PDB file of C-alpha atoms in Angstrom:
ATOM      1  CA  MET A   5     177.866  41.051 117.303  1.00 55.00           C
ATOM      2  CA  ALA A   6     174.266  40.072 117.208  1.00 58.00           C
ATOM      3  CA  ARG A   7     173.264  37.753 114.514  1.00 60.00           C
ATOM      4  CA  ARG A   8     170.548  38.861 112.161  1.00 60.00           C
ATOM      5  CA  LYS A   9     167.804  36.528 111.183  1.00 58.00           C
ATOM      6  CA  ALA A  10     168.073  35.345 107.649  1.00 55.00           C
ATOM      7  CA  ARG A  11     165.257  36.626 105.526  1.00 58.00           C
ATOM      8  CA  SER A  12     163.045  34.136 103.888  1.00 55.00           C
ATOM      9  CA  THR A  13     163.551  33.951 100.175  1.00 56.00           C
ATOM     10  CA  LYS A  14     159.963  32.933  99.594  1.00 57.00           C
ATOM     11  CA  ALA A  15     158.030  35.482  97.626  1.00 58.00           C
ATOM     12  CA  GLN A  16     155.175  36.851  99.638  1.00 64.00           C
ATOM     13  CA  SER A  17     152.003  37.578  97.770  1.00 60.00           C
ATOM     14  CA  PRO A  18     150.848  41.165  98.154  1.00 64.00           C
ATOM     15  CA  ALA A  19     147.678  41.860 100.086  1.00 58.00           C
ATOM     16  CA  PRO A  20     144.676  42.182  97.792  1.00 57.00           C
ATOM     17  CA  VAL A  21     143.861  45.752  96.922  1.00 56.00           C
ATOM     18  CA  ARG A  22     140.280  46.621  97.697  1.00 53.00           C
ATOM     19  CA  SER A  23     138.697  49.061  95.304  1.00 56.00           C
ATOM     20  CA  LYS A  24     136.845  51.898  96.979  1.00 56.00           C
ATOM     21  CA  GLU A  25     134.578  52.274  93.990  1.00 55.00           C
ATOM     22  CA  PRO A  26     131.164  50.790  94.693  1.00 54.00           C
ATOM     23  CA  THR A  27     130.090  48.179  92.244  1.00 62.00           C
ATOM     24  CA  LEU A  28     127.018  48.377  90.088  1.00 67.00           C
ATOM     25  CA  ASP A  29     125.153  45.591  91.789  1.00 77.00           C
ATOM     26  CA  ARG A  30     121.409  45.019  91.730  1.00 83.00           C
ATOM     27  CA  GLN A  31     120.757  47.095  94.839  1.00 79.00           C
ATOM     28  CA  THR A  32     122.651  50.093  93.484  1.00 78.00           C
ATOM     29  CA  LEU A  33     120.882  49.838  90.138  1.00 81.00           C
ATOM     30  CA  ALA A  34     117.553  49.518  91.950  1.00 85.00           C
ATOM     31  CA  GLY A  35     118.361  52.659  93.944  1.00 82.00           C
ATOM     32  CA  ALA A  36     119.166  54.560  90.747  1.00 83.00           C
ATOM     33  CA  ALA A  37     115.957  53.299  89.128  1.00 86.00           C
ATOM     34  CA  ILE A  38     113.901  54.413  92.127  1.00 88.00           C
ATOM     35  CA  ILE A  39     115.519  57.852  91.935  1.00 86.00           C
ATOM     36  CA  VAL A  40     114.563  58.124  88.258  1.00 86.00           C
ATOM     37  CA  VAL A  41     110.985  56.988  88.949  1.00 89.00           C
ATOM     38  CA  LEU A  42     110.623  59.469  91.821  1.00 88.00           C
ATOM     39  CA  THR A  43     111.967  62.218  89.570  1.00 86.00           C
ATOM     40  CA  ILE A  44     109.359  61.394  86.935  1.00 86.00           C
ATOM     41  CA  ILE A  45     106.600  61.321  89.574  1.00 90.00           C
ATOM     42  CA  ALA A  46     107.689  64.673  91.003  1.00 87.00           C
ATOM     43  CA  MET A  47     108.273  66.505  87.728  1.00 85.00           C
ATOM     44  CA  GLY A  48     105.968  64.618  85.375  1.00 83.00           C
ATOM     45  CA  PRO A  49     102.875  66.728  85.994  1.00 85.00           C
ATOM     46  CA  GLY A  50     104.716  69.775  84.656  1.00 82.00           C
ATOM     47  CA  LEU A  51     105.383  68.215  81.244  1.00 84.00           C
ATOM     48  CA  GLY A  52     102.221  69.583  79.673  1.00 80.00           C
ATOM     49  CA  GLY A  53     101.584  73.190  78.859  1.00 78.00           C
ATOM     50  CA  GLU A  54     103.434  75.920  77.071  1.00 81.00           C
ATOM     51  CA  LEU A  55     106.625  77.815  77.774  1.00 77.00           C
ATOM     52  CA  LEU A  56     106.326  80.148  80.756  1.00 73.00           C
ATOM     53  CA  ASN A  57     106.445  83.911  80.741  1.00 73.00           C
ATOM     54  CA  TRP A  58     109.054  84.140  83.502  1.00 77.00           C
ATOM     55  CA  ASP A  59     112.194  83.978  81.381  1.00 76.00           C
ATOM     56  CA  ASP A  60     111.354  81.609  78.528  1.00 78.00           C
ATOM     57  CA  ASP A  61     110.803  84.571  76.230  1.00 77.00           C
ATOM     58  CA  ARG A  62     114.396  85.785  76.729  1.00 80.00           C
ATOM     59  CA  PHE A  63     116.050  82.375  76.755  1.00 82.00           C
ATOM     60  CA  VAL A  64     113.998  80.601  74.085  1.00 84.00           C
ATOM     61  CA  ARG A  65     111.367  82.561  72.139  1.00 83.00           C
ATOM     62  CA  ASP A  66     113.379  85.733  71.455  1.00 83.00           C
ATOM     63  CA  ASN A  67     116.922  84.356  71.653  1.00 84.00           C
ATOM     64  CA  PRO A  68     118.677  84.396  68.256  1.00 85.00           C
ATOM     65  CA  HIS A  69     121.765  82.659  69.708  1.00 84.00           C
ATOM     66  CA  ILE A  70     120.028  79.297  70.048  1.00 87.00           C
ATOM     67  CA  ARG A  71     118.410  79.243  66.599  1.00 89.00           C
ATOM     68  CA  ALA A  72     121.373  77.797  64.715  1.00 88.00           C
ATOM     69  CA  PHE A  73     123.548  74.948  65.918  1.00 88.00           C
ATOM     70  CA  ASP A  74     126.742  76.106  64.241  1.00 91.00           C
ATOM     71  CA  VAL A  75     130.300  77.102  65.115  1.00 92.00           C
ATOM     72  CA  ASP A  76     129.547  80.831  65.270  1.00 92.00           C
ATOM     73  CA  SER A  77     126.617  80.333  67.665  1.00 90.00           C
ATOM     74  CA  LEU A  78     128.663  77.973  69.842  1.00 92.00           C
ATOM     75  CA  ARG A  79     131.507  80.490  69.944  1.00 92.00           C
ATOM     76  CA  ARG A  80     129.103  83.240  70.983  1.00 90.00           C
ATOM     77  CA  ILE A  81     127.447  81.330  73.799  1.00 89.00           C
ATOM     78  CA  PHE A  82     130.830  80.221  75.190  1.00 93.00           C
ATOM     79  CA  THR A  83     132.594  83.588  74.908  1.00 91.00           C
ATOM     80  CA  GLU A  84     129.931  86.250  75.520  1.00 87.00           C
ATOM     81  CA  PRO A  85     127.699  86.927  78.496  1.00 87.00           C
ATOM     82  CA  HIS A  86     123.985  86.845  77.768  1.00 81.00           C
ATOM     83  CA  PHE A  87     121.174  88.324  79.829  1.00 80.00           C
ATOM     84  CA  GLU A  88     123.505  89.792  82.442  1.00 80.00           C
ATOM     85  CA  ALA A  89     125.157  86.428  83.091  1.00 79.00           C
ATOM     86  CA  TYR A  90     127.569  83.881  81.662  1.00 86.00           C
ATOM     87  CA  HIS A  91     125.891  80.482  81.445  1.00 86.00           C
ATOM     88  CA  PRO A  92     127.013  78.654  78.316  1.00 90.00           C
ATOM     89  CA  LEU A  93     125.830  75.162  79.314  1.00 90.00           C
ATOM     90  CA  HIS A  94     122.352  76.512  79.953  1.00 87.00           C
ATOM     91  CA  LEU A  95     122.266  78.116  76.492  1.00 90.00           C
ATOM     92  CA  LEU A  96     123.848  75.029  74.905  1.00 92.00           C
ATOM     93  CA  SER A  97     121.005  72.968  76.348  1.00 91.00           C
ATOM     94  CA  TYR A  98     118.490  75.382  74.820  1.00 90.00           C
ATOM     95  CA  MET A  99     120.367  75.232  71.522  1.00 92.00           C
ATOM     96  CA  VAL A 100     120.041  71.436  71.478  1.00 93.00           C
ATOM     97  CA  ASP A 101     116.384  71.728  72.465  1.00 91.00           C
ATOM     98  CA  TYR A 102     115.639  74.260  69.742  1.00 92.00           C
ATOM     99  CA  SER A 103     117.372  72.167  67.097  1.00 92.00           C
ATOM    100  CA  LEU A 104     115.274  69.147  68.122  1.00 93.00           C
ATOM    101  CA  TYR A 105     111.923  70.661  69.123  1.00 91.00           C
ATOM    102  CA  GLN A 106     111.782  74.220  67.728  1.00 89.00           C
ATOM    103  CA  ARG A 107     109.062  75.772  69.942  1.00 84.00           C
ATOM    104  CA  TRP A 108     107.397  72.569  71.185  1.00 88.00           C
ATOM    105  CA  ALA A 109     107.415  73.197  74.949  1.00 87.00           C
ATOM    106  CA  THR A 110     106.946  69.554  75.989  1.00 89.00           C
ATOM    107  CA  GLY A 111     110.186  68.607  74.220  1.00 90.00           C
ATOM    108  CA  TYR A 112     112.113  71.143  76.291  1.00 89.00           C
ATOM    109  CA  LYS A 113     110.514  69.844  79.467  1.00 88.00           C
ATOM    110  CA  VAL A 114     111.182  66.174  78.690  1.00 90.00           C
ATOM    111  CA  HIS A 115     114.830  66.985  77.896  1.00 90.00           C
ATOM    112  CA  ASN A 116     115.079  68.897  81.177  1.00 88.00           C
ATOM    113  CA  LEU A 117     113.529  65.977  83.052  1.00 89.00           C
ATOM    114  CA  LEU A 118     116.062  63.573  81.510  1.00 88.00           C
ATOM    115  CA  LEU A 119     118.976  65.852  82.429  1.00 90.00           C
ATOM    116  CA  TYR A 120     117.655  66.225  85.961  1.00 89.00           C
ATOM    117  CA  GLY A 121     117.225  62.470  86.381  1.00 88.00           C
ATOM    118  CA  LEU A 122     120.719  61.824  85.026  1.00 89.00           C
ATOM    119  CA  SER A 123     122.155  64.427  87.404  1.00 91.00           C
ATOM    120  CA  LEU A 124     120.502  62.728  90.366  1.00 90.00           C
ATOM    121  CA  VAL A 125     121.810  59.304  89.360  1.00 88.00           C
ATOM    122  CA  LEU A 126     125.317  60.768  88.999  1.00 91.00           C
ATOM    123  CA  LEU A 127     124.984  62.392  92.432  1.00 93.00           C
ATOM    124  CA  PHE A 128     123.929  59.036  93.890  1.00 90.00           C
ATOM    125  CA  ARG A 129     127.014  57.377  92.324  1.00 88.00           C
ATOM    126  CA  LEU A 130     129.262  60.184  93.590  1.00 92.00           C
ATOM    127  CA  LEU A 131     127.949  59.830  97.130  1.00 92.00           C
ATOM    128  CA  ARG A 132     128.517  56.066  96.935  1.00 89.00           C
ATOM    129  CA  ARG A 133     132.047  56.756  95.743  1.00 90.00           C
ATOM    130  CA  PHE A 134     132.564  58.896  98.844  1.00 91.00           C
ATOM    131  CA  ASP A 135     132.022  55.649 100.748  1.00 89.00           C
ATOM    132  CA  LEU A 136     128.496  56.416 101.910  1.00 90.00           C
ATOM    133  CA  SER A 137     126.209  53.461 102.373  1.00 89.00           C
ATOM    134  CA  ARG A 138     123.479  52.902  99.790  1.00 86.00           C
ATOM    135  CA  GLY A 139     120.862  54.198 102.203  1.00 88.00           C
ATOM    136  CA  ALA A 140     122.808  57.358 103.048  1.00 92.00           C
ATOM    137  CA  ALA A 141     123.587  58.032  99.383  1.00 90.00           C
ATOM    138  CA  PHE A 142     119.935  57.462  98.483  1.00 88.00           C
ATOM    139  CA  ALA A 143     118.729  59.815 101.223  1.00 91.00           C
ATOM    140  CA  GLY A 144     121.321  62.427 100.272  1.00 92.00           C
ATOM    141  CA  THR A 145     120.259  62.273  96.658  1.00 90.00           C
ATOM    142  CA  LEU A 146     116.585  62.692  97.495  1.00 87.00           C
ATOM    143  CA  VAL A 147     117.266  65.733  99.640  1.00 85.00           C
TER     144      VAL A 147
END
């Protein structure tokens, strides 16, 4: 019978686990800051002016569902279709806007700009999490 080698009784340290999540280093934060600045440059000129006549009358001016920020209004926007579609987050955003700004159009636009910038930064982080390089994630976010 063949002899088996005796196993070493020394405890072997496990290999270090490398996290796939990119860290928030200076370069990543700089990339996110550049994305925010580019968003402001691109959308900033539209901050002035009034609400538009395309659909702002239906969604904001004449919409009774966004006037009160209460349980009944929240229930309605999350359980009923409005304007031939079901889009509760869109109406929730308008509800927040109306409670903060009433009919001040610039407030709506600034809030929209902030949400857009935040969405782009989250997309950048998601692309980094998918193991894309900073440059590829940055380019993908700008597209």
